[in-house]
Each structure stands twice: as C-alpha cells, then as structure tokens.
Coordinates of C-alpha atoms and ligand atoms in Angstrom, one line a residue:
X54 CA 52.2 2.6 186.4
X55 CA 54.0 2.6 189.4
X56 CA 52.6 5.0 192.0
X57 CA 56.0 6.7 192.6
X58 CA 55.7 7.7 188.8
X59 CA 52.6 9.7 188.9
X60 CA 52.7 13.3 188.6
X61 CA 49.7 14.0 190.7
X62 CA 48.9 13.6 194.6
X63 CA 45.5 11.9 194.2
X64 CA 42.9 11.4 191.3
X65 CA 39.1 11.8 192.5
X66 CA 36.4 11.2 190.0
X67 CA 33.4 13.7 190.6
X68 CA 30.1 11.9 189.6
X69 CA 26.6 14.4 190.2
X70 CA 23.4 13.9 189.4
X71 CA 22.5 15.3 186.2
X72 CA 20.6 18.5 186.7
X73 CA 21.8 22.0 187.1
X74 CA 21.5 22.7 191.0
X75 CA 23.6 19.1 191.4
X76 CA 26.3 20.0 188.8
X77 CA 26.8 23.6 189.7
X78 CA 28.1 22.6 193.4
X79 CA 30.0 19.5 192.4
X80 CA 32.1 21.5 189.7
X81 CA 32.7 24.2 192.0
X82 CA 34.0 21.5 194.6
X83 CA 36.0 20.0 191.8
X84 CA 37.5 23.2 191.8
X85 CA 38.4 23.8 195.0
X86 CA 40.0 20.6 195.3
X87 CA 41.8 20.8 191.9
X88 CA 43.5 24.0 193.2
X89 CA 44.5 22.2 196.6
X90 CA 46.1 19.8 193.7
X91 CA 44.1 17.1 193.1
X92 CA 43.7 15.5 189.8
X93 CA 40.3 15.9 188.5
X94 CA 38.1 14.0 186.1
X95 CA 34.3 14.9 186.3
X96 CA 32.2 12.6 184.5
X97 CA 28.6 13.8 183.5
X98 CA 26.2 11.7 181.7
X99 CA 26.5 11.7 177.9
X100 CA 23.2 13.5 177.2
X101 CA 24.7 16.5 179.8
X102 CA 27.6 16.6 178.4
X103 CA 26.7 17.2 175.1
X104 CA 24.1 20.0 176.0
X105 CA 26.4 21.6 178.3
X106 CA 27.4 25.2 177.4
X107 CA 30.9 26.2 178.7
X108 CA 30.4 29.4 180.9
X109 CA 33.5 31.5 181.2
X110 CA 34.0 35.1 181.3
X111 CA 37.8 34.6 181.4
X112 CA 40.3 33.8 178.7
X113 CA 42.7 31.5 181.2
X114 CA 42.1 29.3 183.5
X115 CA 44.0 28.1 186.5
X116 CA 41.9 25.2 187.1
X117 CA 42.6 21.6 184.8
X118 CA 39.5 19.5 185.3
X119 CA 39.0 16.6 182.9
X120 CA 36.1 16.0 181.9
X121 CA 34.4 12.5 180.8
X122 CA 31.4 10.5 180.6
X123 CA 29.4 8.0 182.0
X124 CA 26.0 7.0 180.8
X125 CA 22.3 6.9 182.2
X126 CA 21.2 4.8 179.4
X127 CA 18.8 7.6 177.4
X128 CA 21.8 9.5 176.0
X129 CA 19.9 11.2 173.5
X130 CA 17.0 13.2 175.9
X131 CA 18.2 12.2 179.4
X132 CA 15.0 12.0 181.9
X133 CA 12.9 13.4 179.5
X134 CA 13.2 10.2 177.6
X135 CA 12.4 8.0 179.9
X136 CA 9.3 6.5 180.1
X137 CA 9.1 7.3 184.3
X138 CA 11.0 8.4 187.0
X139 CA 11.2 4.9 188.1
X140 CA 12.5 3.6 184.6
X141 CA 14.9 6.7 185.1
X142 CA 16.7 5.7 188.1
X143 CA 16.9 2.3 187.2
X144 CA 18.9 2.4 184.1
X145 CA 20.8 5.3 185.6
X146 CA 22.1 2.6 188.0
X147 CA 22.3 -0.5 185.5
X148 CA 23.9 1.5 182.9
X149 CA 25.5 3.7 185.2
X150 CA 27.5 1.2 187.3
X151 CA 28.7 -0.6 183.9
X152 CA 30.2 2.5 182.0
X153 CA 31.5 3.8 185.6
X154 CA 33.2 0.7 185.9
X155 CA 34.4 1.1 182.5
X156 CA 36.0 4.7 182.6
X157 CA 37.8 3.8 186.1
X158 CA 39.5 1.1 184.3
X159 CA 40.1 3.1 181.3
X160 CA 41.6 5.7 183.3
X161 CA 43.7 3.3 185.2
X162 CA 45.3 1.7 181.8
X163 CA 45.9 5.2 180.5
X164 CA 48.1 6.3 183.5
X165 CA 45.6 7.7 185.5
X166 CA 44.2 5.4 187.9
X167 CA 41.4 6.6 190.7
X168 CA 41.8 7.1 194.2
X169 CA 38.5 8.7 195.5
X170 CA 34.8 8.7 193.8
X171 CA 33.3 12.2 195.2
X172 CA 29.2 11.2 194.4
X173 CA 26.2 13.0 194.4
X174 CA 23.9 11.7 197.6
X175 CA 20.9 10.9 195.1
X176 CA 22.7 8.0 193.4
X177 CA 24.4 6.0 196.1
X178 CA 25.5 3.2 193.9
X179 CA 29.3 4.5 193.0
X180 CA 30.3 3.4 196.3
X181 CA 29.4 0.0 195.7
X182 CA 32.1 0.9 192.8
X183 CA 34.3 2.6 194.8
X184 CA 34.3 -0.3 197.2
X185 CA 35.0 -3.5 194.2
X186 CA 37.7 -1.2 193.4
X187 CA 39.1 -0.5 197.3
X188 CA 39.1 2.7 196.2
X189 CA 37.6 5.8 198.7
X190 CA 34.3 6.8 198.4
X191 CA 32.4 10.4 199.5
X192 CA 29.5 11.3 199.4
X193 CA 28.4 14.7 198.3
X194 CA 24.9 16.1 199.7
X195 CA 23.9 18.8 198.0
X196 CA 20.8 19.9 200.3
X197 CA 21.0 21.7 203.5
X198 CA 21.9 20.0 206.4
X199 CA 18.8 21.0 207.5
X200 CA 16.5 19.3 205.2
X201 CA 19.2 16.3 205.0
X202 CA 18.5 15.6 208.5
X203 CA 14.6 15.9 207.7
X204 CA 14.7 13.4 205.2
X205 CA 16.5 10.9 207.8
X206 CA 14.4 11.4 210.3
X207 CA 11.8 10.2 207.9
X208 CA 14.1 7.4 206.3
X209 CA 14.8 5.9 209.9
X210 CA 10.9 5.8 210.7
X211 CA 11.3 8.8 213.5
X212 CA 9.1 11.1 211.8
X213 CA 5.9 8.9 210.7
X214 CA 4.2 10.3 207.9
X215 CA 1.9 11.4 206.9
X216 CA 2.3 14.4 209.2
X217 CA -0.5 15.3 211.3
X218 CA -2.7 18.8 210.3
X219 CA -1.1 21.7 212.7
X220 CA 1.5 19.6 214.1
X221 CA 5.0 21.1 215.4
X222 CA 7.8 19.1 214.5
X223 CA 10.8 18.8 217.0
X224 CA 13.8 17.3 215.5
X225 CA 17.2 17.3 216.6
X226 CA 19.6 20.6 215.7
X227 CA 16.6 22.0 214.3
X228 CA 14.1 24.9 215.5
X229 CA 10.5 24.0 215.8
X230 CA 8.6 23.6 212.2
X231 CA 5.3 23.3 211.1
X232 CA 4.2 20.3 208.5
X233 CA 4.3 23.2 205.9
X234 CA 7.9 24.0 206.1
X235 CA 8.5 20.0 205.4
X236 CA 10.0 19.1 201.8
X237 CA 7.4 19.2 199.7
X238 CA 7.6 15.0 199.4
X239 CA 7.4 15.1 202.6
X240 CA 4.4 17.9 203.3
X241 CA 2.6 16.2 200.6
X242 CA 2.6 12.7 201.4
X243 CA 2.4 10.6 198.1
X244 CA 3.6 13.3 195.6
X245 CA 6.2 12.0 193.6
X246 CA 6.7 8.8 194.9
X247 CA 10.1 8.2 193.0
X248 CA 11.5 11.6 194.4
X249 CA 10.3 10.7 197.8
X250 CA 12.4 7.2 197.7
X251 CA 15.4 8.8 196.2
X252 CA 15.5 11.6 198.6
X253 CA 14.5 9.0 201.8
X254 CA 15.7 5.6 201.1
X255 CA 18.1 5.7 198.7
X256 CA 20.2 8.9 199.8
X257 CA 20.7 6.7 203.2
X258 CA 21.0 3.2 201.8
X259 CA 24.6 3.4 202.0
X260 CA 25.6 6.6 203.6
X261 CA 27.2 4.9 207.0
X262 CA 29.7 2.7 204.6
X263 CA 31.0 6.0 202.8
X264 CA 34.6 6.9 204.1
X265 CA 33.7 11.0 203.9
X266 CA 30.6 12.8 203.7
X267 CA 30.2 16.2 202.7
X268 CA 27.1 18.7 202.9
X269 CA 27.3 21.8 200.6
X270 CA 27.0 24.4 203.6
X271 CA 28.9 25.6 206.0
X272 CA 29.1 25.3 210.0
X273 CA 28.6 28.8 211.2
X274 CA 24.9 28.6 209.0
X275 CA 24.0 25.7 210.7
X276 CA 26.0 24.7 213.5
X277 CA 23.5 22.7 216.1
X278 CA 21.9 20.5 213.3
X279 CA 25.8 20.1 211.5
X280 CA 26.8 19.1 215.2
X281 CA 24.0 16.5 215.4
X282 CA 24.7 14.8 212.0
X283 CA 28.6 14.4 212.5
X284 CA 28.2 12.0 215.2
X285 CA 26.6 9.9 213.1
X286 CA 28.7 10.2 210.5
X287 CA 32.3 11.0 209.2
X288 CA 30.3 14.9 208.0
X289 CA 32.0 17.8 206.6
X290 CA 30.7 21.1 205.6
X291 CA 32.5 22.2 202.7
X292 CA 30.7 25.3 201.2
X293 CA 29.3 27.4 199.9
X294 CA 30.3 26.4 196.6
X295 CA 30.9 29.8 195.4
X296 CA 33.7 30.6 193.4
X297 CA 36.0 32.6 195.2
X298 CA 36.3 36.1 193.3
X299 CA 32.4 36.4 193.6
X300 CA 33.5 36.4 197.4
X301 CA 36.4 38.6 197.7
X302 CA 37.7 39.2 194.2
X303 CA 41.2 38.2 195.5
X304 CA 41.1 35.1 193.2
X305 CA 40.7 36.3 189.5
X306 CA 41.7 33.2 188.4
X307 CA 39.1 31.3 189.4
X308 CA 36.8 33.2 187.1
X309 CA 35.7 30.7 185.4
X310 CA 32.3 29.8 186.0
X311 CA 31.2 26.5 185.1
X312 CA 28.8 25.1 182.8
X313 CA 25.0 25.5 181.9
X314 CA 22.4 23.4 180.7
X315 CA 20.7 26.5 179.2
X316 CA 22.3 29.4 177.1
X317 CA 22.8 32.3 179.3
X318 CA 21.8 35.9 178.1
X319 CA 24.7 37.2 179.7
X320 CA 25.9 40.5 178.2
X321 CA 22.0 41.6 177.6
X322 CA 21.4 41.2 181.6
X323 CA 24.9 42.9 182.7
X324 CA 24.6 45.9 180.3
X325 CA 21.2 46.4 181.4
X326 CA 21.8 46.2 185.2
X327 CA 24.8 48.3 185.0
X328 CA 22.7 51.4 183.9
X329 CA 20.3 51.0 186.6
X330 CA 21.0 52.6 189.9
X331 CA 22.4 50.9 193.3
X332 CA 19.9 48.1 195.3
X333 CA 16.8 49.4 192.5
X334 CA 16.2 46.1 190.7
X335 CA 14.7 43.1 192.2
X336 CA 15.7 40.2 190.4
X337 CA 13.4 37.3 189.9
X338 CA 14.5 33.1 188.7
X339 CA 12.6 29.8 189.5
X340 CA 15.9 27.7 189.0
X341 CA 16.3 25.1 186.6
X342 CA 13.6 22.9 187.2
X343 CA 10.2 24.8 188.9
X344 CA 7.6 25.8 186.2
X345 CA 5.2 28.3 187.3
X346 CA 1.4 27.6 185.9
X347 CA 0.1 30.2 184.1
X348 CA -1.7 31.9 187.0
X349 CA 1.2 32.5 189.1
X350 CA 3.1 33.5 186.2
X351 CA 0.7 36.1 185.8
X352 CA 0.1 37.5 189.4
X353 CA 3.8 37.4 190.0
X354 CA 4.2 39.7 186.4
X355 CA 1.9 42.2 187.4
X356 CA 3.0 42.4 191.1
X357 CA 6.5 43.2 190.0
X358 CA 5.0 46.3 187.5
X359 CA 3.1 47.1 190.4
X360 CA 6.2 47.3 193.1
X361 CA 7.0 50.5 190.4
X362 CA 11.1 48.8 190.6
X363 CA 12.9 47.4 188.2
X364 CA 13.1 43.8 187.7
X365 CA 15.2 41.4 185.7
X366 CA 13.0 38.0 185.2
X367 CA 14.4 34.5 184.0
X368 CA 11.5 32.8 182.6
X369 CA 12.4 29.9 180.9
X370 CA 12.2 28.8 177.1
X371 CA 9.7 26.3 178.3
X372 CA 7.7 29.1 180.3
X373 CA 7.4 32.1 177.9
X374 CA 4.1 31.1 176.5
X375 CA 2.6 31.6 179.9
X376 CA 3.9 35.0 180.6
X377 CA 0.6 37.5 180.4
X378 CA -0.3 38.5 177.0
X379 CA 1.6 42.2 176.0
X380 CA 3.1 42.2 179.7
X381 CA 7.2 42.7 177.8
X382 CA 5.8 45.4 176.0
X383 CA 3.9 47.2 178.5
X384 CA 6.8 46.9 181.3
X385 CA 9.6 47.3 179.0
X386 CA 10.8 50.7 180.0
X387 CA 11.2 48.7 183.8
X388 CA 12.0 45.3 183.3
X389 CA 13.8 43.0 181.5
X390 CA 12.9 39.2 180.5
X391 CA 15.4 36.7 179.9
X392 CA 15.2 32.7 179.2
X393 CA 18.4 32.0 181.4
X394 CA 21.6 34.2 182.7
X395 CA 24.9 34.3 184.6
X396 CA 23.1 34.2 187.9
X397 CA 26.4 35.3 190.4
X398 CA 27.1 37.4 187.7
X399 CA 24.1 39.4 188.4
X400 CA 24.1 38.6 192.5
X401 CA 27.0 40.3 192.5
X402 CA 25.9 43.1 190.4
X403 CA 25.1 46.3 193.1
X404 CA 22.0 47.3 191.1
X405 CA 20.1 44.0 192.4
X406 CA 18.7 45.1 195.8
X407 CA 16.9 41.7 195.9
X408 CA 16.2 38.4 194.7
X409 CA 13.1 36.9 194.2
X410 CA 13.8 33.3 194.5
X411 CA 12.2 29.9 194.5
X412 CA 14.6 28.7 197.3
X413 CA 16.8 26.2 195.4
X414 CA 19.8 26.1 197.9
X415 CA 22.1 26.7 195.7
X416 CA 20.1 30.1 194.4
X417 CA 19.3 30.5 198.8
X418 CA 23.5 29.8 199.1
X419 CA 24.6 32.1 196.4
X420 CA 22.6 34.9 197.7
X421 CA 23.2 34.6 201.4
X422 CA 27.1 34.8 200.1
X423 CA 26.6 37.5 197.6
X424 CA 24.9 39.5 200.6
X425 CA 21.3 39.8 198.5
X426 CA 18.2 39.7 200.5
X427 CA 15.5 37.7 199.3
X428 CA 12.0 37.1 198.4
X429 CA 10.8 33.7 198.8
X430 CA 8.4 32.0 196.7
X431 CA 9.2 28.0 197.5
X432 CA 7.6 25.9 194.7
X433 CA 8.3 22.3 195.1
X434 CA 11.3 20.1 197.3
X435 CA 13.3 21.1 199.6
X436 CA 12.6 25.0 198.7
X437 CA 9.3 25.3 201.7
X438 CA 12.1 24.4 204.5
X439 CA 14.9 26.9 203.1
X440 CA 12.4 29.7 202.8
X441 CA 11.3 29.2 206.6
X442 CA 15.2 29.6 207.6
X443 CA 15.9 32.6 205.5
X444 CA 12.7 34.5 207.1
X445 CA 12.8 33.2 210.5
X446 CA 16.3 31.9 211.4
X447 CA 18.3 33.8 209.1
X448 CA 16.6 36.6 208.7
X449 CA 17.9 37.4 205.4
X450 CA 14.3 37.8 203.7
X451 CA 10.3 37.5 203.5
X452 CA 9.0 34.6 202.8
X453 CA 5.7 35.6 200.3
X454 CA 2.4 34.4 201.8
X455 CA 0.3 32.2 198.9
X456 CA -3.3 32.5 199.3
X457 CA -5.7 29.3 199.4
X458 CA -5.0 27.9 196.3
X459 CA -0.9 28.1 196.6
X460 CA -1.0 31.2 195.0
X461 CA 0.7 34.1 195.5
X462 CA -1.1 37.5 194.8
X463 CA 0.2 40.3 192.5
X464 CA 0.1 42.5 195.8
X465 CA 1.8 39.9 198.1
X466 CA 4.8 40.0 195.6
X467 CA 4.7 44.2 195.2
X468 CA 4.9 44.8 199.2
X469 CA 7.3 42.4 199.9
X470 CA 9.7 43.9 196.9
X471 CA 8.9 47.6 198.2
X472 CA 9.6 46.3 202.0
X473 CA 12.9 45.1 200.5
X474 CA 13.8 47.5 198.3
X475 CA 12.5 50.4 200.1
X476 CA 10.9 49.6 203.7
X477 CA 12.7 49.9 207.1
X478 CA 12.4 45.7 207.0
X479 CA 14.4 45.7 204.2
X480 CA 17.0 48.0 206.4
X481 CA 17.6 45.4 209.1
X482 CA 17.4 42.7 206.4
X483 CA 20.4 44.1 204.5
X484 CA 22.7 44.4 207.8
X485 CA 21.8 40.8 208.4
X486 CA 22.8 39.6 204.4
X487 CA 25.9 41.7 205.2
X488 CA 26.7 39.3 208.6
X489 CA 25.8 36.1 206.4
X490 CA 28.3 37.6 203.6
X491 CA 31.3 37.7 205.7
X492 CA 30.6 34.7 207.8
X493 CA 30.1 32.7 204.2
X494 CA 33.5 33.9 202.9
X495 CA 35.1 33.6 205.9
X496 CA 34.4 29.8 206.0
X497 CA 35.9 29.0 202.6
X498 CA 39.0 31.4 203.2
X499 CA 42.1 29.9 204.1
X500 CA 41.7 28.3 207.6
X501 CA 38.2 28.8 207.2
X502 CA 35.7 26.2 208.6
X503 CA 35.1 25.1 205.5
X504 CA 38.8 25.3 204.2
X505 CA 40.0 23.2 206.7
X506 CA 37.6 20.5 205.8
X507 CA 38.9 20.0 202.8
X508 CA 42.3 20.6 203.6
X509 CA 41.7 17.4 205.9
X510 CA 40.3 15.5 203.1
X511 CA 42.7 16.4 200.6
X512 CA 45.8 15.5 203.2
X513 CA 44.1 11.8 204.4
X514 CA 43.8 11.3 200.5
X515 CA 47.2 12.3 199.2
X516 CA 49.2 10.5 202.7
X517 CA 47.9 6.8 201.0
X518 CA 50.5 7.3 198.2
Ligands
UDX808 C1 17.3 21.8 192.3 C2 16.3 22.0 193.3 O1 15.1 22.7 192.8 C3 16.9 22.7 194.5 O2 15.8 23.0 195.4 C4 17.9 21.8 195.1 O3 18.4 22.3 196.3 C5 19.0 21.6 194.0 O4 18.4 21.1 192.8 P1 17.2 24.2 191.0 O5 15.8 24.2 191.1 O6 17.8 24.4 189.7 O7 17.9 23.0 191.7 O8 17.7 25.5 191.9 P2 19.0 25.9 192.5 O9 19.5 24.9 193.5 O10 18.9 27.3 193.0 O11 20.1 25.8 191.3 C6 20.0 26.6 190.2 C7 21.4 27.0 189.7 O12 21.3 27.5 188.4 C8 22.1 28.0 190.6 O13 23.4 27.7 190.8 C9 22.0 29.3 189.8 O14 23.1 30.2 189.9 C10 21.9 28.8 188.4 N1 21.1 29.7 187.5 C11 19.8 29.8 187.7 C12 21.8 30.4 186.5 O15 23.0 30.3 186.4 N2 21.0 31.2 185.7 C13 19.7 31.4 185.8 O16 19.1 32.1 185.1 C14 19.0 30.6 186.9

C-alpha cells in the first residue's frame, strides 16, 4: 500500500511486559495516543491475552485499539510455567523476537504497516526489531524516574554494591537515601538475581540507541532527577497514566478502563463504599504480585479492626487461606474482603480517606492523582524507594515502621490509619494530596507538561509520512 493511501497518521505497536502494573500504564498510554490519532495495535502475550478480563463501566468507547499477540513461548501458564526466571526471559526473547517479527509483517501485508514500537523498558529486545525494520523505537519505563536512575547508577558501576551498613547515598537529582530505601534488588544484594539483571543490565543494554524514551511520571513530581536523566537521553515524562475522567470528569468517554488479569468484585466494593460516610474507610491492596506471609497477613487484619474504621481489603485468591481464622466474620459489620476490584474506581470513591498500599507506582501514581493519602507498607522492588518519597518528599503519607523481623505490628498499622483518618497529621497530609492532585491533572491537560510530550512525539511521528 502506498503511504498516501492510508487512512491513519502513524501505526505504533505497544509491546509491555506481561504483568498487571506493566500493562495498566501501557494501555492507558495507548490511549492517549490513540485519541491524539494514532493507530493502535497492542500486542500482549498469548497466555495474557486469553486471561485478560475486559474492564469497562461504559457501553461506548471512543478509543479503537487493536489488539494482538505475540508469544513468550509458555502460552498456556506464562511465567508460572517456566521452569526459572532465567528460562523465562529467555524464551520471552527467542520466541518473542520471532512472532514480533511475524505480526509486523502480517500487519504490513494486511494494510497496516508499523511505524513506531512503544516497549516496555524490561524487555529491550523490540528495538533490535524496530531497528531490522528502520522503523522507530521508544522505550517505555514504567518505574519512577527516581528508582530508574537508581538502577543506572548501579548498571554503570557508580553505585558499587553491596551497599555499605548505614551508608547515605548521594546520587544525582535525588535527595539523600539510606541503603534501606534502595530497590529491594538492590538493598538486598543477591535476591533475585534474574530481577536484579533485568532491572540493571538489561533495562540499559540498549536504552542510548532508542529514538524516544518515556518514564510514566510527570515533571513537576520529579523535576531535578527528570532534569538529570534527559541529558542523557532523548526522556519524556508522559504521565500519570490515569484515564482522564478519574481526573476531571470532563472526558466521559474515556471511561473505559482497561483490562485485568484478575476478575474485579466491582459492584460489591462500590455499593459498599457508597453507604459509608466521607474520608471513613481506609482501603488496603498489595498489587498484583506481593504475597503477604501469613504473619503479616494477620497483624495487618487485626490492626485495621483495631483502628475502629472501616476498611475495604483486596486479598488475593492466592492469599485468602492466610487471612486469620474467623477474622471476616468477626469484622464484618466494618470491613469488607475482596480477591481483586476496580481500584480508581474506589480511589475515586469520597468514602476512602486512605489507602493502605504496598507502593507499586502505579497504585503510589493513582493515588497521588486521585488526591488519597497513603499508608505505606513497601514489600519487595521498587516499592522501599516510593514509600521514602511519599513520606518524606511528598508528604502525601506515613510510611509504617516494620519491627525486626520486617514485620509490621497490628498497632503500627491502627495509629497510622487513625493519624490519617483522624489525626492532625492526617490534616496537613490531605492539603498536600490535594497540591499533588491538581499538579497531576494539570500535567496531562491540554498544554500540560505531560501533554506536550506527547504532542511532540505524536507530531515527529506523523511528519515522516
Ligand atoms: C508491579 C510492581 O510491584 C510495582 O512496584 C511496579 O512499579 C510495577 O509492577 P504491582 O505490584 O501489581 O506492579 O503494583 P502496581 O504498580 O501498584 O500495579 C497494580 C495495578 O493493579 C494498579 O494499576 C491498580 O489500580 C490495579 N489494581 C490493584 C486493581 O485494579 N485492583 C486491585 O484490586 C488491585
């Protein structure tokens, strides 16, 4: 096909790494750009896509993203089939590479061909792709700046590891940390050693040779460390990733919300919060991936019956065993446990006065948007260095103490709900989530920091044809 005959500006092909907290931001991109009026295709592996359920609380839908599939090699179970990590990422990139290959020529005999592959940072092998195919290639990061720039630091050999006991860390952009507010791969040297060289090496391999790079934040939330990592590379903040009527209700159309590898229990959660009173409900979710053990599920129970609020508790399918024996039945006149739900849904609802959070960034974005303040409880990752901002540089929240063992105690987790929810902490915490709230929207609003990234993306892609 000639290019004068297309009927679109520009065809990108989104590619993210298949797990919820990669997917969630790269659809949401895929949105934004597909509004801007880019052609869409977004290809998740086979084993995602069929275990994917459609999310939508609206009957129409302005956006047309196609969606297709490449494969990772275990379509039947995904990672849980492999036989390591390791094994994992290998045939991710084998297999991966062959059936990308594949559906961009597929798509380019049926019409349609690709301009732009939009990857996810963990799997830098669709540029090589991209490039075979002279095609432009982003890359999407789906971290905070913050903790991108940790993990090059450590990738370039600047910050040797492992990190010496009470040690302050200086790096460039960032405030002073301590070795505890490192990634965990990081903090704990040797843990998950596949991780560690995905998130290291692997995320870097490539990254100067990538003709756009965007970070899932957005440059008033971290201006002096976004400043440091664009002169190294062509960087662009581009979030949050939040559709837009969560953020100022003027878009209805872009209610729809995405996609989840779990079944939500959506209108269980929404009835129940919209009984309950303004700010009285902390809510509580580990993300997609963090499994409490069976002693912090337990402490963490009883310290929410003990805060006396209301709480609304995800707990996983794969978790419920370890919730403390009789503890639905004896709280069930003030809480409510659920295996999954519409999370911005319930952000957004007025009776959460807090969130109780693991720290994934895109939980930590979604609630610094949503104007909730938070409880931290970082389990694993990168969720140690995004609880240390939203305490101490954000303000937005507590971060929850653990105790010697990496616990944290039933009455850890009731004071800082009460402070929240009811403490003159929780007052100056709440005018501070309503500062992040505006400067959040106002990034993605039209001229917007954010906005304007993409607006110069989307232009430099659709003036090539
Ligand atoms: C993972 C990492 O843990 C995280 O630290 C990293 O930054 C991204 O990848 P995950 O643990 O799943 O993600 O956490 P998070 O980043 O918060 O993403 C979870 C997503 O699932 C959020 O978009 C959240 O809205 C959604 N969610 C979570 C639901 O829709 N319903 C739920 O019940 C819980």
């Amino acid at each position: 096909m000639e290019k004068g005959e297309r009927t679109y500006k520009a065809h990108c092909l989104v590619l993210p790494y298949p797990s919820q907290g990669h997917i969630n931001p790269m659809l949401q991109f895929s949105k934004l750009l597909n509004h801007k009026g880019i052609k869409i295709t977004l290809a998740n592996t086979i084993f995602v896509h069929n275990t994917m359920h459609k999310i939508s609380s609206s009957s129409s839908s302005s956006t047309s993203i196609a969606f297709e599939t490449i494969s990772d090699g275990y379509d039947e179970g995904g990672i849980t089939q492999a036989e390591s990590i390791e094994a994992y990422l290998d045939q991710f990139r084998k297999i991966g590479t062959k059936t990308l290959i594949e559906l961009i020529d597929r798509l380019s005999s049926s019409g349609n061909p690709v301009d732009c592959i939009v990857y996810d940072a963990f799997i830098p092998w669709p540029l090589d792709v991209a490039k075979k195919f002279g095609i432009v290639g982003a890359v999407f990061f789906t971290h905070s700046c913050a903790v991108d720039n940790i993990f090059f630091h450590v990738h370039q050999g600047l910050l040797k590891l492992p990190l010496p006991p009470d040690s302050e860390i200086l790096l460039p952009g960032l405030p002073p940390l301590q070795p505890s507010d490192m990634p965990s791969f990081i903090y704990v040297y040797g843990s998950y050693p596949a991780f560690f060289t995905m998130v290291v090496d692997d995320q870097f391999s490539n990254v100067d040779k990538a003709d756009w790079v965007f970070c899932n934040t957005f440059y008033e939330l971290e201006e002096e460390v976004v400043d440091w990592m664009a002169k190294l590379w062509p960087l662009r903040t581009i979030g949050p990733t939040i559709p837009s009527m969560y953020l100022d209700k003027r878009r209805e159309d872009d209610r729809e919300y995405g996609f989840s590898l779990f079944n939500p229990n959506s209108d269980a959660c929404l009835t129940w919060l919209n009984a309950k009173p303004k700010r009285s409900v902390a809510y509580v979710s580990f993300g997609s991936l963090a499994e409490l053990g069976e002693d912090q599920m337990e402490e963490l129970g009883w310290g929410l019956r003990n805060s006396n609020n209301y709480f609304l508790w995800v707990v996983r399918e794969k978790e419920a065993a370890r919730l403390p024996k009789g503890f639905v039945e004896e709280t069930s006149g003030k809480g409510l446990v659920v295996s999954w739900c519409p999370q911005l849904d319930v952000l957004a609802n007025e009776a959460v006065g807090c969130f109780v959070t693991h720290c994934g960034w895109n939980s930590t974005l979604e609630a610094l948007s949503l104007g909730v303040p938070m409880v931290a409880v970082p389990q694993w990752t990168d969720q140690s260095t995004n609880a240390r901002f939203i305490m101490d540089v954000w303000k937005m929240g507590l971060k929850a103490q653990a105790d010697e063992k990496g616990i944290v105690r039933r009455e850890e987790i009731a004071n800082c709900v009460r402070e929240i929810l009811e403490g003159e902490r929780g007052k100056e915490i709440r005018k501070n989530a309503s500062k992040w709230k505006e400067l959040a929207k106002n990034a993605v609003d039209e001229g917007g920091s954010s906005d304007k990234n993409i607006d110069e993306f989307v232009a430099k892609l659709v003036q090539n044809y």
